[in-house]
Amino acid sequence: MEALPSKLLERTVEEFSKLPGVGKQTALRFALHLLRQNKSDVALFTSTIDQMMADIKLCKHCHCISDSDVCEICSNPKRQKDVVCVVENIQGLMAIEHTAQFTGVYHVLGGVISPIDGIGINDLTITQLLERVEKEGVKEVILALPTTMEGDTTNFYIHRQLQRFPVQVSTIARGVAIGDNLEYADEITLGRSIVNRVPFDSVYKNN
Amino acid sequence: MEALPSKLLERTVEEFSKLPGVGKQTALRFALHLLRQNKSDVALFTSTIDQMMADIKLCKHCHCISDSDVCEICSNPKRQKDVVCVVENIQGLMAIEHTAQFTGVYHVLGGVISPIDGIGINDLTITQLLERVEKEGVKEVILALPTTMEGDTTNFYIHRQLQRFPVQVSTIARGVAIGDNLEYADEITLGRSIVNRVPFDSVYKNN
């Protein structure tokens, strides 16, 4: 990119281009956009970020991002505390929450085991999960991690660690998506959906 | 999008989604990315923006973004002050600057006349351009505005206003891009490039 006519602008472009998926051109568009706004609006933009960084917490039970020490889900008396759904991150939590089909609580791992990215067991909240299972009388742990090699590795590791507790371990159903044609489903998904077929009655009694 | 588990996060996502071309999902990715960074790195991000908003100036000659009252181009004694290239915005300036073919100075209009967007003559730096031409003995004004209806309208307006001064008005050449096949050039460009054909010698003596 051409040299910018202002160091102040250049530094802002540099900062914006550290955001994921933002190149120099997009960063320049963002910076010039801010320059066209009222100063008070841009001050709100930066102070909102500053406040988030200063005040945001992780829920001490589920490790989800929260405004208080215990998140809204964990502090909700209507949620089943003995059914814990393990998710990789907050996006996974939000996706499940959005279905309105889950009434238990969550445990946010903060990633999956990935030696190639330098993410090991101690970078995740696995120890805290085991503690919850041991001390809080958890009856069921539902693994809802991504179906990648890293997700599977993490699944297996957590499953093995949980065997010493009297807890049921399940994983979310994988299969052909509702509305999908069989001919377009990938072989692994379709194969697994035949092996793990479910009784017809069990599907329709839940709907 | 699903409700977020934190108001602090939600407000940051809202602020990010005000940036051009940024939807809620991208804004969430930006916000979660910041949460994974060191607090000092994020503080640098916001303070850099705050500093830009506080200290950036417009060059009093060309109205380009600048760190000082007179920009680097206008204060460069090697630049011809009597040849002024009129551009829509800083991106246009940077594109021409990047060619290293122009040794004059610029005038940044800050937009083009566009009634539909509520941009009139008084929102642009046209009056300031006329003042420069009148007082600074400008010999040539080169119009380098976009070839849109709005750009053309602005070109015509400026051209008419400049007729009362002894100044040469030119516009950048439009034609088939170098390296382009004729069969892929649009008809208007190709048609205009035939009408405005140039003597063969004049092209090659400059290269």
mmCIF file of C-alpha atoms in Angstrom:
data_model
loop_
_atom_site.group_PDB
_atom_site.id
_atom_site.type_symbol
_atom_site.label_atom_id
_atom_site.label_comp_id
_atom_site.label_asym_id
_atom_site.label_seq_id
_atom_site.Cartn_x
_atom_site.Cartn_y
_atom_site.Cartn_z
ATOM 1 C CA MET A 1 0.000 0.000 0.000
ATOM 2 C CA GLU A 2 1.059 3.544 -0.715
ATOM 3 C CA ALA A 3 2.532 5.604 2.096
ATOM 4 C CA LEU A 4 -0.194 7.400 4.015
ATOM 5 C CA PRO A 5 0.009 11.199 4.373
ATOM 6 C CA SER A 6 -0.311 11.004 8.161
ATOM 7 C CA LYS A 7 1.490 8.974 10.810
ATOM 8 C CA LEU A 8 -1.568 9.218 13.071
ATOM 9 C CA LEU A 9 -3.716 7.674 10.359
ATOM 10 C CA GLU A 10 -1.028 5.110 9.574
ATOM 11 C CA ARG A 11 -0.860 3.931 13.174
ATOM 12 C CA THR A 12 -4.642 3.556 13.334
ATOM 13 C CA VAL A 13 -4.614 1.554 10.082
ATOM 14 C CA GLU A 14 -1.916 -0.668 11.570
ATOM 15 C CA GLU A 15 -3.996 -1.280 14.686
ATOM 16 C CA PHE A 16 -7.165 -2.067 12.719
ATOM 17 C CA SER A 17 -5.300 -4.482 10.477
ATOM 18 C CA LYS A 18 -4.496 -6.624 13.529
ATOM 19 C CA LEU A 19 -8.178 -7.601 13.673
ATOM 20 C CA PRO A 20 -8.917 -11.039 12.172
ATOM 21 C CA GLY A 21 -9.559 -10.953 8.432
ATOM 22 C CA VAL A 22 -8.838 -7.225 8.130
ATOM 23 C CA GLY A 23 -6.269 -6.220 5.492
ATOM 24 C CA LYS A 24 -4.636 -2.827 5.018
ATOM 25 C CA GLN A 25 -7.311 -1.581 2.598
ATOM 26 C CA THR A 26 -10.182 -2.491 4.915
ATOM 27 C CA ALA A 27 -8.295 -1.033 7.876
ATOM 28 C CA LEU A 28 -7.880 2.223 5.937
ATOM 29 C CA ARG A 29 -11.612 2.257 5.169
ATOM 30 C CA PHE A 30 -12.355 1.811 8.888
ATOM 31 C CA ALA A 31 -9.937 4.594 9.897
ATOM 32 C CA LEU A 32 -11.289 7.043 7.301
ATOM 33 C CA HIS A 33 -14.824 6.159 8.352
ATOM 34 C CA LEU A 34 -13.980 7.091 11.947
ATOM 35 C CA LEU A 35 -12.465 10.392 10.774
ATOM 36 C CA ARG A 36 -15.788 11.280 9.143
ATOM 37 C CA GLN A 37 -17.744 10.644 12.382
ATOM 38 C CA ASN A 38 -18.377 13.021 15.271
ATOM 39 C CA LYS A 39 -15.590 12.967 17.820
ATOM 40 C CA SER A 40 -18.075 11.999 20.527
ATOM 41 C CA ASP A 41 -19.218 8.936 18.545
ATOM 42 C CA VAL A 42 -15.656 7.721 18.117
ATOM 43 C CA ALA A 43 -14.972 8.400 21.816
ATOM 44 C CA LEU A 44 -17.953 6.140 22.568
ATOM 45 C CA PHE A 45 -16.484 3.459 20.288
ATOM 46 C CA THR A 46 -13.124 3.404 22.080
ATOM 47 C CA SER A 47 -14.495 3.855 25.607
ATOM 48 C CA THR A 48 -16.934 0.960 25.076
ATOM 49 C CA ILE A 49 -14.011 -1.296 24.179
ATOM 50 C CA ASP A 50 -11.953 0.001 27.112
ATOM 51 C CA GLN A 51 -14.834 -0.637 29.494
ATOM 52 C CA MET A 52 -15.353 -4.155 28.186
ATOM 53 C CA MET A 53 -11.658 -4.946 28.673
ATOM 54 C CA ALA A 54 -11.695 -3.511 32.203
ATOM 55 C CA ASP A 55 -14.941 -4.976 33.521
ATOM 56 C CA ILE A 56 -15.692 -8.221 31.727
ATOM 57 C CA LYS A 57 -15.427 -11.413 33.772
ATOM 58 C CA LEU A 58 -15.522 -15.148 33.270
ATOM 59 C CA CYS A 59 -18.321 -16.948 35.106
ATOM 60 C CA LYS A 60 -16.662 -18.892 37.927
ATOM 61 C CA HIS A 61 -18.828 -21.940 37.195
ATOM 62 C CA CYS A 62 -18.961 -22.285 33.411
ATOM 63 C CA HIS A 63 -16.097 -19.936 32.357
ATOM 64 C CA CYS A 64 -18.346 -18.135 29.912
ATOM 65 C CA ILE A 65 -17.884 -14.403 29.352
ATOM 66 C CA SER A 66 -20.099 -12.586 31.821
ATOM 67 C CA ASP A 67 -20.738 -9.189 33.391
ATOM 68 C CA SER A 68 -20.728 -10.696 36.886
ATOM 69 C CA ASP A 69 -18.941 -13.487 38.775
ATOM 70 C CA VAL A 70 -21.753 -15.897 37.995
ATOM 71 C CA CYS A 71 -23.331 -15.703 34.537
ATOM 72 C CA GLU A 72 -27.056 -15.399 33.873
ATOM 73 C CA ILE A 73 -27.410 -19.033 32.849
ATOM 74 C CA CYS A 74 -25.597 -20.423 35.903
ATOM 75 C CA SER A 75 -27.545 -18.130 38.244
ATOM 76 C CA ASN A 76 -30.917 -19.041 36.672
ATOM 77 C CA PRO A 77 -32.771 -21.307 39.167
ATOM 78 C CA LYS A 78 -34.742 -22.885 36.298
ATOM 79 C CA ARG A 79 -31.635 -24.396 34.682
ATOM 80 C CA GLN A 80 -30.693 -27.995 35.575
ATOM 81 C CA LYS A 81 -27.341 -27.743 37.282
ATOM 82 C CA ASP A 82 -26.617 -31.473 37.017
ATOM 83 C CA VAL A 83 -26.603 -31.560 33.199
ATOM 84 C CA VAL A 84 -23.486 -29.869 31.798
ATOM 85 C CA CYS A 85 -22.938 -29.248 28.094
ATOM 86 C CA VAL A 86 -19.254 -28.851 27.185
ATOM 87 C CA VAL A 87 -18.642 -26.356 24.348
ATOM 88 C CA GLU A 88 -15.467 -25.081 22.728
ATOM 89 C CA ASN A 89 -16.300 -21.398 23.037
ATOM 90 C CA ILE A 90 -18.988 -18.808 23.513
ATOM 91 C CA GLN A 91 -20.147 -19.104 19.890
ATOM 92 C CA GLY A 92 -20.932 -22.790 20.467
ATOM 93 C CA LEU A 93 -22.792 -21.892 23.651
ATOM 94 C CA MET A 94 -24.836 -19.247 21.848
ATOM 95 C CA ALA A 95 -25.686 -21.619 18.993
ATOM 96 C CA ILE A 96 -27.080 -24.234 21.408
ATOM 97 C CA GLU A 97 -28.783 -21.596 23.543
ATOM 98 C CA HIS A 98 -30.472 -20.302 20.389
ATOM 99 C CA THR A 99 -32.195 -23.664 19.777
ATOM 100 C CA ALA A 100 -34.043 -23.256 23.117
ATOM 101 C CA GLN A 101 -33.830 -27.071 23.428
ATOM 102 C CA PHE A 102 -31.318 -27.242 26.285
ATOM 103 C CA THR A 103 -32.272 -26.572 29.884
ATOM 104 C CA GLY A 104 -29.002 -27.524 31.586
ATOM 105 C CA VAL A 105 -25.857 -25.473 32.107
ATOM 106 C CA TYR A 106 -22.647 -25.113 30.099
ATOM 107 C CA HIS A 107 -18.914 -25.492 30.501
ATOM 108 C CA VAL A 108 -16.790 -23.383 28.151
ATOM 109 C CA LEU A 109 -13.462 -25.142 27.443
ATOM 110 C CA GLY A 110 -11.815 -22.119 25.830
ATOM 111 C CA GLY A 111 -10.602 -24.173 22.855
ATOM 112 C CA VAL A 112 -9.806 -27.760 21.920
ATOM 113 C CA ILE A 113 -6.586 -29.730 22.311
ATOM 114 C CA SER A 114 -4.394 -28.794 19.346
ATOM 115 C CA PRO A 115 -0.649 -29.489 19.658
ATOM 116 C CA ILE A 116 -0.078 -27.782 16.302
ATOM 117 C CA ASP A 117 -1.475 -24.503 17.696
ATOM 118 C CA GLY A 118 0.279 -25.042 21.020
ATOM 119 C CA ILE A 119 -3.017 -25.610 22.867
ATOM 120 C CA GLY A 120 -2.585 -28.283 25.508
ATOM 121 C CA ILE A 121 -4.742 -29.664 28.291
ATOM 122 C CA ASN A 122 -3.626 -26.971 30.717
ATOM 123 C CA ASP A 123 -4.748 -24.171 28.414
ATOM 124 C CA LEU A 124 -8.323 -25.412 28.633
ATOM 125 C CA THR A 125 -10.750 -25.597 31.561
ATOM 126 C CA ILE A 126 -10.739 -29.410 31.677
ATOM 127 C CA THR A 127 -9.493 -29.585 35.300
ATOM 128 C CA GLN A 128 -12.289 -27.209 36.314
ATOM 129 C CA LEU A 129 -14.808 -29.433 34.498
ATOM 130 C CA LEU A 130 -13.597 -32.498 36.414
ATOM 131 C CA GLU A 131 -13.862 -30.541 39.660
ATOM 132 C CA ARG A 132 -17.429 -29.511 38.851
ATOM 133 C CA VAL A 133 -18.364 -33.117 38.077
ATOM 134 C CA GLU A 134 -16.767 -34.318 41.300
ATOM 135 C CA LYS A 135 -18.094 -31.636 43.669
ATOM 136 C CA GLU A 136 -21.400 -30.522 42.187
ATOM 137 C CA GLY A 137 -23.033 -33.913 41.647
ATOM 138 C CA VAL A 138 -23.235 -33.620 37.859
ATOM 139 C CA LYS A 139 -25.302 -36.486 36.402
ATOM 140 C CA GLU A 140 -24.694 -35.978 32.683
ATOM 141 C CA VAL A 141 -21.953 -34.370 30.621
ATOM 142 C CA ILE A 142 -22.887 -33.657 26.993
ATOM 143 C CA LEU A 143 -19.886 -33.159 24.707
ATOM 144 C CA ALA A 144 -20.694 -30.607 21.988
ATOM 145 C CA LEU A 145 -17.255 -29.965 20.513
ATOM 146 C CA PRO A 146 -16.533 -29.451 16.801
ATOM 147 C CA THR A 147 -16.174 -32.608 14.665
ATOM 148 C CA THR A 148 -12.563 -31.946 13.808
ATOM 149 C CA MET A 149 -9.585 -34.097 14.674
ATOM 150 C CA GLU A 150 -8.848 -31.681 17.539
ATOM 151 C CA GLY A 151 -12.449 -31.817 18.735
ATOM 152 C CA ASP A 152 -12.421 -35.622 18.664
ATOM 153 C CA THR A 153 -9.104 -35.764 20.537
ATOM 154 C CA THR A 154 -10.545 -33.481 23.203
ATOM 155 C CA ASN A 155 -13.730 -35.576 23.349
ATOM 156 C CA PHE A 156 -11.719 -38.756 23.931
ATOM 157 C CA TYR A 157 -9.521 -37.142 26.565
ATOM 158 C CA ILE A 158 -12.462 -35.738 28.539
ATOM 159 C CA HIS A 159 -14.363 -39.015 28.188
ATOM 160 C CA ARG A 160 -11.445 -40.978 29.618
ATOM 161 C CA GLN A 161 -10.983 -38.538 32.504
ATOM 162 C CA LEU A 162 -14.681 -38.717 33.349
ATOM 163 C CA GLN A 163 -14.721 -42.513 33.621
ATOM 164 C CA ARG A 164 -13.679 -42.371 37.267
ATOM 165 C CA PHE A 165 -16.877 -40.494 38.168
ATOM 166 C CA PRO A 166 -20.428 -41.881 38.190
ATOM 167 C CA VAL A 167 -21.515 -39.578 35.378
ATOM 168 C CA GLN A 168 -23.221 -40.287 32.065
ATOM 169 C CA VAL A 169 -21.236 -38.946 29.094
ATOM 170 C CA SER A 170 -23.061 -38.265 25.837
ATOM 171 C CA THR A 171 -22.271 -36.393 22.651
ATOM 172 C CA ILE A 172 -24.579 -34.433 20.388
ATOM 173 C CA ALA A 173 -26.067 -36.444 17.514
ATOM 174 C CA ARG A 174 -24.246 -36.208 14.196
ATOM 175 C CA GLY A 175 -26.129 -36.999 11.028
ATOM 176 C CA VAL A 176 -27.688 -35.674 7.869
ATOM 177 C CA ALA A 177 -29.033 -32.160 8.507
ATOM 178 C CA ILE A 178 -32.793 -31.686 8.416
ATOM 179 C CA GLY A 179 -33.755 -30.484 4.945
ATOM 180 C CA ASP A 180 -30.602 -31.931 3.337
ATOM 181 C CA ASN A 181 -30.757 -34.348 0.409
ATOM 182 C CA LEU A 182 -28.948 -37.645 1.052
ATOM 183 C CA GLU A 183 -27.089 -37.367 -2.256
ATOM 184 C CA TYR A 184 -25.348 -34.195 -1.070
ATOM 185 C CA ALA A 185 -24.423 -35.439 2.418
ATOM 186 C CA ASP A 186 -20.755 -36.365 2.813
ATOM 187 C CA GLU A 187 -19.968 -40.083 3.123
ATOM 188 C CA ILE A 188 -18.666 -39.952 6.688
ATOM 189 C CA THR A 189 -21.733 -38.143 8.004
ATOM 190 C CA LEU A 190 -24.122 -40.395 6.083
ATOM 191 C CA GLY A 191 -22.214 -43.526 7.120
ATOM 192 C CA ARG A 192 -22.277 -42.541 10.757
ATOM 193 C CA SER A 193 -25.949 -41.634 10.585
ATOM 194 C CA ILE A 194 -26.724 -45.208 9.442
ATOM 195 C CA VAL A 195 -24.540 -46.830 12.094
ATOM 196 C CA ASN A 196 -26.021 -44.607 14.803
ATOM 197 C CA ARG A 197 -29.613 -44.878 13.585
ATOM 198 C CA VAL A 198 -32.280 -44.141 16.198
ATOM 199 C CA PRO A 199 -35.659 -45.762 16.849
ATOM 200 C CA PHE A 200 -38.322 -44.005 14.785
ATOM 201 C CA ASP A 201 -40.544 -43.509 17.823
ATOM 202 C CA SER A 202 -37.838 -41.764 19.811
ATOM 203 C CA VAL A 203 -37.568 -38.952 17.255
ATOM 204 C CA TYR A 204 -41.268 -38.208 16.998
ATOM 205 C CA LYS A 205 -42.111 -38.329 20.683
ATOM 206 C CA ASN A 206 -39.753 -35.413 21.240
ATOM 207 C CA ASN A 207 -41.340 -33.213 18.613
ATOM 208 C CA MET B 1 -28.204 -13.021 16.258
ATOM 209 C CA GLU B 2 -28.675 -14.776 19.577
ATOM 210 C CA ALA B 3 -28.619 -12.703 22.746
ATOM 211 C CA LEU B 4 -25.081 -12.342 24.040
ATOM 212 C CA PRO B 5 -24.277 -13.428 27.605
ATOM 213 C CA SER B 6 -22.745 -10.045 28.446
ATOM 214 C CA LYS B 7 -23.962 -6.480 28.009
ATOM 215 C CA LEU B 8 -20.348 -5.271 27.885
ATOM 216 C CA LEU B 9 -19.655 -7.610 24.978
ATOM 217 C CA GLU B 10 -22.962 -6.698 23.342
ATOM 218 C CA ARG B 11 -22.174 -2.984 23.420
ATOM 219 C CA THR B 12 -18.742 -3.586 21.882
ATOM 220 C CA VAL B 13 -20.315 -5.719 19.136
ATOM 221 C CA GLU B 14 -22.803 -2.912 18.490
ATOM 222 C CA GLU B 15 -19.991 -0.363 18.166
ATOM 223 C CA PHE B 16 -17.937 -2.558 15.832
ATOM 224 C CA SER B 17 -20.949 -3.208 13.625
ATOM 225 C CA LYS B 18 -21.158 0.527 12.891
ATOM 226 C CA LEU B 19 -17.960 0.194 10.831
ATOM 227 C CA PRO B 20 -18.578 -0.002 7.061
ATOM 228 C CA GLY B 21 -19.232 -3.546 5.815
ATOM 229 C CA VAL B 22 -19.126 -5.079 9.287
ATOM 230 C CA GLY B 23 -22.126 -7.230 10.276
ATOM 231 C CA LYS B 24 -22.997 -8.570 13.709
ATOM 232 C CA GLN B 25 -21.090 -11.838 13.211
ATOM 233 C CA THR B 26 -17.891 -10.088 12.132
ATOM 234 C CA ALA B 27 -18.288 -7.552 14.947
ATOM 235 C CA LEU B 28 -18.565 -10.444 17.416
ATOM 236 C CA ARG B 29 -15.415 -12.012 15.968
ATOM 237 C CA PHE B 30 -13.586 -8.675 16.424
ATOM 238 C CA ALA B 31 -14.820 -8.293 20.032
ATOM 239 C CA LEU B 32 -13.903 -11.878 21.000
ATOM 240 C CA HIS B 33 -10.524 -11.401 19.338
ATOM 241 C CA LEU B 34 -9.855 -8.346 21.527
ATOM 242 C CA LEU B 35 -10.891 -10.311 24.629
ATOM 243 C CA ARG B 36 -8.197 -12.873 23.832
ATOM 244 C CA GLN B 37 -5.472 -10.180 23.570
ATOM 245 C CA ASN B 38 -3.374 -8.654 26.333
ATOM 246 C CA LYS B 39 -5.084 -5.715 27.983
ATOM 247 C CA SER B 40 -2.133 -3.479 27.092
ATOM 248 C CA ASP B 41 -2.443 -4.356 23.387
ATOM 249 C CA VAL B 42 -6.122 -3.441 23.366
ATOM 250 C CA ALA B 43 -5.361 -0.243 25.289
ATOM 251 C CA LEU B 44 -2.900 0.624 22.502
ATOM 252 C CA PHE B 45 -5.623 -0.060 19.913
ATOM 253 C CA THR B 46 -8.110 2.343 21.521
ATOM 254 C CA SER B 47 -5.581 5.004 22.521
ATOM 255 C CA THR B 48 -4.194 5.080 18.968
ATOM 256 C CA ILE B 49 -7.676 5.822 17.647
ATOM 257 C CA ASP B 50 -8.291 8.428 20.378
ATOM 258 C CA GLN B 51 -5.010 10.135 19.549
ATOM 259 C CA MET B 52 -5.784 10.193 15.841
ATOM 260 C CA MET B 53 -9.182 11.783 16.516
ATOM 261 C CA ALA B 54 -7.634 14.371 18.841
ATOM 262 C CA ASP B 55 -4.581 15.387 16.831
ATOM 263 C CA ILE B 56 -5.244 14.842 13.142
ATOM 264 C CA LYS B 57 -5.565 17.947 10.993
ATOM 265 C CA LEU B 58 -6.542 18.911 7.484
ATOM 266 C CA CYS B 59 -3.823 20.623 5.460
ATOM 267 C CA LYS B 60 -4.877 24.257 5.136
ATOM 268 C CA HIS B 61 -3.872 24.295 1.464
ATOM 269 C CA CYS B 62 -5.078 20.995 -0.006
ATOM 270 C CA HIS B 63 -7.463 19.793 2.747
ATOM 271 C CA CYS B 64 -5.779 16.425 2.850
ATOM 272 C CA ILE B 65 -5.499 14.587 6.163
ATOM 273 C CA SER B 66 -2.229 15.609 7.771
ATOM 274 C CA ASP B 67 -0.318 15.568 11.055
ATOM 275 C CA SER B 68 0.457 19.279 10.758
ATOM 276 C CA ASP B 69 -1.220 22.436 9.427
ATOM 277 C CA VAL B 70 0.521 22.057 6.084
ATOM 278 C CA CYS B 71 0.866 18.520 4.690
ATOM 279 C CA GLU B 72 4.123 16.970 3.500
ATOM 280 C CA ILE B 73 3.226 17.378 -0.166
ATOM 281 C CA CYS B 74 2.252 21.070 0.119
ATOM 282 C CA SER B 75 5.355 21.852 2.182
ATOM 283 C CA ASN B 76 7.689 20.037 -0.234
ATOM 284 C CA PRO B 77 9.656 22.742 -2.138
ATOM 285 C CA LYS B 78 10.128 20.331 -5.080
ATOM 286 C CA ARG B 79 6.399 20.146 -5.841
ATOM 287 C CA GLN B 80 4.984 22.546 -8.495
ATOM 288 C CA LYS B 81 2.532 24.720 -6.586
ATOM 289 C CA ASP B 82 0.876 26.054 -9.755
ATOM 290 C CA VAL B 83 -0.412 22.665 -10.957
ATOM 291 C CA VAL B 84 -3.306 21.451 -8.818
ATOM 292 C CA CYS B 85 -4.864 18.007 -9.174
ATOM 293 C CA VAL B 86 -8.441 17.865 -7.818
ATOM 294 C CA VAL B 87 -9.319 14.494 -6.218
ATOM 295 C CA GLU B 88 -12.447 13.264 -4.488
ATOM 296 C CA ASN B 89 -10.718 11.951 -1.400
ATOM 297 C CA ILE B 90 -7.465 10.791 0.130
ATOM 298 C CA GLN B 91 -7.674 7.392 -1.604
ATOM 299 C CA GLY B 92 -7.666 9.156 -4.975
ATOM 300 C CA LEU B 93 -4.691 11.252 -3.870
ATOM 301 C CA MET B 94 -2.789 8.162 -2.741
ATOM 302 C CA ALA B 95 -3.516 6.322 -6.002
ATOM 303 C CA ILE B 96 -2.074 9.181 -8.080
ATOM 304 C CA GLU B 97 0.814 9.708 -5.680
ATOM 305 C CA HIS B 98 1.645 6.010 -6.040
ATOM 306 C CA THR B 99 2.206 6.387 -9.796
ATOM 307 C CA ALA B 100 5.095 8.804 -9.071
ATOM 308 C CA GLN B 101 4.095 10.610 -12.318
ATOM 309 C CA PHE B 102 2.687 13.768 -10.765
ATOM 310 C CA THR B 103 4.885 16.539 -9.422
ATOM 311 C CA GLY B 104 2.224 19.157 -8.657
ATOM 312 C CA VAL B 105 0.029 19.535 -5.582
ATOM 313 C CA TYR B 106 -3.478 18.298 -4.781
ATOM 314 C CA HIS B 107 -6.848 19.630 -3.740
ATOM 315 C CA VAL B 108 -9.058 17.181 -1.826
ATOM 316 C CA LEU B 109 -12.736 17.957 -2.463
ATOM 317 C CA GLY B 110 -14.044 15.729 0.313
ATOM 318 C CA GLY B 111 -16.619 14.110 -1.979
ATOM 319 C CA VAL B 112 -18.539 14.812 -5.169
ATOM 320 C CA ILE B 113 -21.839 16.642 -5.722
ATOM 321 C CA SER B 114 -24.584 14.100 -5.013
ATOM 322 C CA PRO B 115 -28.061 15.471 -4.253
ATOM 323 C CA ILE B 116 -29.281 11.925 -3.512
ATOM 324 C CA ASP B 117 -26.752 11.619 -0.668
ATOM 325 C CA GLY B 118 -27.414 15.206 0.429
ATOM 326 C CA ILE B 119 -23.934 16.351 -0.655
ATOM 327 C CA GLY B 120 -24.102 19.838 -2.127
ATOM 328 C CA ILE B 121 -21.540 22.385 -3.262
ATOM 329 C CA ASN B 122 -21.104 23.775 0.237
ATOM 330 C CA ASP B 123 -20.166 20.381 1.669
ATOM 331 C CA LEU B 124 -17.127 20.268 -0.607
ATOM 332 C CA THR B 125 -13.991 22.424 -0.716
ATOM 333 C CA ILE B 126 -14.876 23.988 -4.082
ATOM 334 C CA THR B 127 -14.868 27.583 -2.746
ATOM 335 C CA GLN B 128 -11.422 26.971 -1.285
ATOM 336 C CA LEU B 129 -10.258 25.623 -4.663
ATOM 337 C CA LEU B 130 -11.463 28.785 -6.422
ATOM 338 C CA GLU B 131 -9.686 30.908 -3.798
ATOM 339 C CA ARG B 132 -6.450 28.982 -4.344
ATOM 340 C CA VAL B 133 -6.712 29.453 -8.104
ATOM 341 C CA GLU B 134 -7.404 33.167 -7.666
ATOM 342 C CA LYS B 135 -4.764 33.975 -5.050
ATOM 343 C CA GLU B 136 -1.955 31.493 -5.609
ATOM 344 C CA GLY B 137 -1.493 31.952 -9.348
ATOM 345 C CA VAL B 138 -2.455 28.389 -10.275
ATOM 346 C CA LYS B 139 -1.728 27.703 -13.954
ATOM 347 C CA GLU B 140 -3.394 24.324 -14.415
ATOM 348 C CA VAL B 141 -6.186 22.466 -12.655
ATOM 349 C CA ILE B 142 -6.340 18.725 -13.402
ATOM 350 C CA LEU B 143 -9.710 17.157 -12.608
ATOM 351 C CA ALA B 144 -9.245 13.562 -11.420
ATOM 352 C CA LEU B 145 -12.713 12.755 -10.116
ATOM 353 C CA PRO B 146 -14.464 9.386 -10.505
ATOM 354 C CA THR B 147 -16.269 8.743 -13.825
ATOM 355 C CA THR B 148 -19.684 8.523 -12.236
ATOM 356 C CA MET B 149 -22.651 10.791 -12.893
ATOM 357 C CA GLU B 150 -21.805 12.597 -9.639
ATOM 358 C CA GLY B 151 -18.149 12.918 -10.634
ATOM 359 C CA ASP B 152 -19.114 14.321 -14.040
ATOM 360 C CA THR B 153 -21.562 16.795 -12.483
ATOM 361 C CA THR B 154 -18.821 17.996 -10.155
ATOM 362 C CA ASN B 155 -16.365 18.217 -13.062
ATOM 363 C CA PHE B 156 -18.777 20.409 -15.053
ATOM 364 C CA TYR B 157 -19.543 22.641 -12.083
ATOM 365 C CA ILE B 158 -15.876 23.216 -11.245
ATOM 366 C CA HIS B 159 -15.019 23.734 -14.926
ATOM 367 C CA ARG B 160 -17.713 26.418 -15.247
ATOM 368 C CA GLN B 161 -16.600 28.172 -12.069
ATOM 369 C CA LEU B 162 -12.978 28.188 -13.232
ATOM 370 C CA GLN B 163 -13.757 29.868 -16.556
ATOM 371 C CA ARG B 164 -13.485 33.320 -14.999
ATOM 372 C CA PHE B 165 -9.812 32.688 -14.145
ATOM 373 C CA PRO B 166 -6.894 32.474 -16.580
ATOM 374 C CA VAL B 167 -6.286 28.823 -15.738
ATOM 375 C CA GLN B 168 -5.984 25.750 -17.920
ATOM 376 C CA VAL B 169 -8.433 23.005 -16.936
ATOM 377 C CA SER B 170 -7.680 19.414 -17.916
ATOM 378 C CA THR B 171 -8.978 16.023 -16.911
ATOM 379 C CA ILE B 172 -7.130 12.731 -16.609
ATOM 380 C CA ALA B 173 -7.182 10.598 -19.759
ATOM 381 C CA ARG B 174 -9.845 7.910 -19.947
ATOM 382 C CA GLY B 175 -9.347 4.944 -22.211
ATOM 383 C CA VAL B 176 -8.612 1.266 -22.482
ATOM 384 C CA ALA B 177 -6.326 0.220 -19.618
ATOM 385 C CA ILE B 178 -2.806 -0.854 -20.481
ATOM 386 C CA GLY B 179 -2.769 -4.652 -20.750
ATOM 387 C CA ASP B 180 -6.520 -4.873 -21.461
ATOM 388 C CA ASN B 181 -7.901 -6.618 -24.506
ATOM 389 C CA LEU B 182 -10.120 -4.424 -26.685
ATOM 390 C CA GLU B 183 -12.848 -7.079 -26.760
ATOM 391 C CA TYR B 184 -13.272 -6.845 -22.983
ATOM 392 C CA ALA B 185 -13.303 -3.032 -22.745
ATOM 393 C CA ASP B 186 -16.750 -1.530 -22.226
ATOM 394 C CA GLU B 187 -18.261 0.344 -25.195
ATOM 395 C CA ILE B 188 -18.277 3.792 -23.584
ATOM 396 C CA THR B 189 -14.611 3.616 -22.622
ATOM 397 C CA LEU B 190 -13.578 2.223 -26.007
ATOM 398 C CA GLY B 191 -15.754 4.756 -27.859
ATOM 399 C CA ARG B 192 -14.281 7.648 -25.906
ATOM 400 C CA SER B 193 -10.745 6.341 -26.406
ATOM 401 C CA ILE B 194 -11.265 6.499 -30.200
ATOM 402 C CA VAL B 195 -12.807 9.981 -30.137
ATOM 403 C CA ASN B 196 -10.019 11.256 -27.843
ATOM 404 C CA ARG B 197 -7.211 9.465 -29.677
ATOM 405 C CA VAL B 198 -3.734 10.941 -29.145
ATOM 406 C CA PRO B 199 -0.792 11.414 -31.559
ATOM 407 C CA PHE B 200 1.390 8.309 -31.455
ATOM 408 C CA ASP B 201 4.533 10.360 -30.852
ATOM 409 C CA SER B 202 3.124 12.077 -27.769
ATOM 410 C CA VAL B 203 2.727 8.768 -25.962
ATOM 411 C CA TYR B 204 6.193 7.451 -26.621
ATOM 412 C CA LYS B 205 8.160 10.597 -25.932
ATOM 413 C CA ASN B 206 6.864 10.493 -22.350
ATOM 414 C CA ASN B 207 7.964 6.942 -21.701
#
